[in-house]
Amino acid sequence: RSTDLVDHSRNLGPYESLDLNALDYGPGKNIMIRATANNDATLFEGYFDPSFNVVPGAGGTIWYDISVIPNDCGTSWSHCSGSGVGYNAPLTVEVVGKLQAKCENLVCNQPRCPAGYHVPDDNLKVKSCEKKTSFILTFGCATR
């Protein structure tokens, strides 16, 4: 839902998977992965920052979150038109490797899920892991 996004959409059949390396997007590039091409969709969002080390000497940090912000929202729920729904599929983000501090698994199974980023600048929901961290994203069935 932000600028500087590159569409890496792929159509996957049942039981198919896609292996992406966040570093392939390049430093300072936003990562957005969703279950469908619909703008009002549950999103995995990420960003690789090579200049910040959440763990000293880690070579950079991957910042990430689950976003369920309706496409038509401003800075708060009160600015939404009411027509958008930012959630369309359950999403689990599993960290492969060492969990630490703000590097943790996320689960969003409903529109107002506690792990979801609900409004822009809801920065307490943003998590961070060291550069070498891998993630497994699992989307449930999309409703639209």
mmCIF file of C-alpha atoms in Angstrom, residues 7-140:
data_model
loop_
_atom_site.group_PDB
_atom_site.id
_atom_site.type_symbol
_atom_site.label_atom_id
_atom_site.label_comp_id
_atom_site.label_asym_id
_atom_site.label_seq_id
_atom_site.Cartn_x
_atom_site.Cartn_y
_atom_site.Cartn_z
ATOM 1 C CA ASP A 7 4.819 -6.470 -8.365
ATOM 2 C CA HIS A 8 6.172 -9.989 -7.914
ATOM 3 C CA SER A 9 2.775 -11.650 -8.410
ATOM 4 C CA ARG A 10 2.723 -15.297 -9.349
ATOM 5 C CA ASN A 11 -0.261 -17.578 -9.802
ATOM 6 C CA LEU A 12 0.253 -20.669 -7.689
ATOM 7 C CA GLY A 13 -1.782 -23.824 -7.917
ATOM 8 C CA PRO A 14 -2.790 -26.027 -4.984
ATOM 9 C CA TYR A 15 0.211 -27.150 -2.897
ATOM 10 C CA GLU A 16 2.653 -25.036 -4.911
ATOM 11 C CA SER A 17 5.097 -22.709 -3.225
ATOM 12 C CA LEU A 18 7.376 -19.825 -4.080
ATOM 13 C CA ASP A 19 10.822 -19.217 -2.614
ATOM 14 C CA LEU A 20 11.813 -15.545 -2.577
ATOM 15 C CA ASN A 21 14.892 -13.951 -1.074
ATOM 16 C CA ALA A 22 14.138 -10.568 0.503
ATOM 17 C CA LEU A 23 17.633 -9.439 -0.434
ATOM 18 C CA ASP A 24 16.774 -9.968 -4.124
ATOM 19 C CA TYR A 25 14.485 -6.946 -3.839
ATOM 20 C CA GLY A 26 17.516 -4.819 -2.982
ATOM 21 C CA PRO A 27 18.366 -2.628 -0.012
ATOM 22 C CA GLY A 28 15.811 0.038 0.786
ATOM 23 C CA LYS A 29 13.089 -1.592 -1.335
ATOM 24 C CA ASN A 30 9.662 -2.388 0.077
ATOM 25 C CA ILE A 31 8.471 -5.986 -0.147
ATOM 26 C CA MET A 32 4.762 -6.754 -0.434
ATOM 27 C CA ILE A 33 3.308 -10.237 -0.784
ATOM 28 C CA ARG A 34 -0.429 -10.954 -0.839
ATOM 29 C CA ALA A 35 -2.715 -13.885 -1.569
ATOM 30 C CA THR A 36 -4.548 -12.227 -4.479
ATOM 31 C CA ALA A 37 -4.190 -9.228 -6.788
ATOM 32 C CA ASN A 38 -7.032 -7.482 -4.931
ATOM 33 C CA ASN A 39 -5.943 -4.139 -3.410
ATOM 34 C CA ASP A 40 -7.905 -4.901 -0.250
ATOM 35 C CA ALA A 41 -5.872 -7.921 0.793
ATOM 36 C CA THR A 42 -3.984 -9.286 3.761
ATOM 37 C CA LEU A 43 -0.347 -8.341 3.160
ATOM 38 C CA PHE A 44 3.089 -9.412 4.260
ATOM 39 C CA GLU A 45 5.207 -6.268 4.135
ATOM 40 C CA GLY A 46 8.949 -6.136 4.552
ATOM 41 C CA TYR A 47 11.920 -3.841 4.141
ATOM 42 C CA PHE A 48 15.658 -4.614 4.190
ATOM 43 C CA ASP A 49 17.835 -1.949 5.820
ATOM 44 C CA PRO A 50 21.550 -2.753 5.421
ATOM 45 C CA SER A 51 22.622 0.179 7.604
ATOM 46 C CA PHE A 52 20.805 -0.819 10.819
ATOM 47 C CA ASN A 53 21.795 -3.890 12.829
ATOM 48 C CA VAL A 54 19.146 -5.236 15.184
ATOM 49 C CA VAL A 55 21.892 -7.681 16.222
ATOM 50 C CA PRO A 56 25.398 -6.141 16.285
ATOM 51 C CA GLY A 57 27.412 -7.235 13.253
ATOM 52 C CA ALA A 58 24.415 -8.898 11.544
ATOM 53 C CA GLY A 59 24.858 -7.037 8.253
ATOM 54 C CA GLY A 60 21.460 -5.392 8.282
ATOM 55 C CA THR A 61 17.883 -5.780 9.450
ATOM 56 C CA ILE A 62 14.685 -7.040 7.845
ATOM 57 C CA TRP A 63 11.657 -5.128 9.139
ATOM 58 C CA TYR A 64 8.291 -6.859 8.574
ATOM 59 C CA ASP A 65 4.617 -6.880 9.476
ATOM 60 C CA ILE A 66 1.202 -8.181 8.514
ATOM 61 C CA SER A 67 -1.008 -5.408 7.153
ATOM 62 C CA VAL A 68 -4.801 -5.521 7.178
ATOM 63 C CA ILE A 69 -5.224 -1.810 6.470
ATOM 64 C CA PRO A 70 -8.159 -1.129 4.126
ATOM 65 C CA ASN A 71 -6.906 0.329 0.850
ATOM 66 C CA ASP A 72 -9.002 3.496 1.310
ATOM 67 C CA CYS A 73 -7.805 4.421 4.833
ATOM 68 C CA GLY A 74 -5.962 7.513 5.844
ATOM 69 C CA THR A 75 -4.041 7.726 9.094
ATOM 70 C CA SER A 76 -6.736 6.173 11.294
ATOM 71 C CA TRP A 77 -9.907 4.078 11.182
ATOM 72 C CA SER A 78 -11.915 7.304 11.408
ATOM 73 C CA HIS A 79 -10.492 8.340 8.020
ATOM 74 C CA CYS A 80 -11.646 5.166 6.249
ATOM 75 C CA SER A 81 -14.555 5.521 3.861
ATOM 76 C CA GLY A 82 -16.001 2.292 5.183
ATOM 77 C CA SER A 83 -16.001 0.618 1.781
ATOM 78 C CA GLY A 84 -12.623 -1.092 2.057
ATOM 79 C CA VAL A 85 -11.721 -4.266 3.867
ATOM 80 C CA GLY A 86 -8.010 -4.875 4.302
ATOM 81 C CA TYR A 87 -8.285 -8.548 5.253
ATOM 82 C CA ASN A 88 -9.066 -11.293 2.766
ATOM 83 C CA ALA A 89 -7.101 -14.355 3.908
ATOM 84 C CA PRO A 90 -5.500 -15.755 7.040
ATOM 85 C CA LEU A 91 -1.721 -15.312 7.102
ATOM 86 C CA THR A 92 0.947 -16.931 9.245
ATOM 87 C CA VAL A 93 4.533 -15.648 9.215
ATOM 88 C CA GLU A 94 6.922 -18.217 10.649
ATOM 89 C CA VAL A 95 10.490 -17.193 11.438
ATOM 90 C CA VAL A 96 12.991 -19.883 10.460
ATOM 91 C CA GLY A 97 15.913 -19.600 12.824
ATOM 92 C CA LYS A 98 16.465 -17.930 16.148
ATOM 93 C CA LEU A 99 13.568 -15.986 17.636
ATOM 94 C CA GLN A 100 14.728 -12.976 19.629
ATOM 95 C CA ALA A 101 13.481 -9.625 20.924
ATOM 96 C CA LYS A 102 11.242 -8.300 18.102
ATOM 97 C CA CYS A 103 11.979 -11.213 15.714
ATOM 98 C CA GLU A 104 8.878 -13.328 16.181
ATOM 99 C CA ASN A 105 6.212 -15.397 14.471
ATOM 100 C CA LEU A 106 2.983 -13.621 13.477
ATOM 101 C CA VAL A 107 -0.547 -14.967 12.968
ATOM 102 C CA CYS A 108 -3.542 -13.100 11.565
ATOM 103 C CA ASN A 109 -6.746 -15.151 11.284
ATOM 104 C CA GLN A 110 -9.378 -12.393 11.329
ATOM 105 C CA PRO A 111 -9.845 -8.778 10.164
ATOM 106 C CA ARG A 112 -9.054 -7.233 13.577
ATOM 107 C CA CYS A 113 -6.278 -9.685 14.494
ATOM 108 C CA PRO A 114 -3.968 -8.465 17.276
ATOM 109 C CA ALA A 115 -0.824 -9.038 15.151
ATOM 110 C CA GLY A 116 -2.134 -6.973 12.224
ATOM 111 C CA TYR A 117 -1.037 -3.485 11.276
ATOM 112 C CA HIS A 118 -4.454 -1.732 11.252
ATOM 113 C CA VAL A 119 -3.610 1.896 10.496
ATOM 114 C CA PRO A 120 -0.583 3.598 8.940
ATOM 115 C CA ASP A 121 2.184 4.311 11.458
ATOM 116 C CA ASP A 122 0.978 1.579 13.855
ATOM 117 C CA ASN A 123 4.694 0.973 14.343
ATOM 118 C CA LEU A 124 4.415 -1.190 17.449
ATOM 119 C CA LYS A 125 3.284 -3.973 15.085
ATOM 120 C CA VAL A 126 6.485 -3.835 13.007
ATOM 121 C CA LYS A 127 8.933 -6.634 13.807
ATOM 122 C CA SER A 128 12.640 -6.909 13.034
ATOM 123 C CA CYS A 129 15.087 -9.741 12.420
ATOM 124 C CA GLU A 130 18.694 -9.967 11.371
ATOM 125 C CA LYS A 131 19.564 -10.152 7.670
ATOM 126 C CA LYS A 132 20.082 -13.929 7.497
ATOM 127 C CA THR A 133 16.569 -14.726 8.773
ATOM 128 C CA SER A 134 14.195 -16.745 6.582
ATOM 129 C CA PHE A 135 10.411 -16.703 6.757
ATOM 130 C CA ILE A 136 7.682 -19.145 5.771
ATOM 131 C CA LEU A 137 4.495 -17.324 4.745
ATOM 132 C CA THR A 138 1.308 -19.376 4.726
ATOM 133 C CA PHE A 139 -1.882 -17.867 3.332
ATOM 134 C CA GLY A 140 -5.245 -19.504 3.914
#
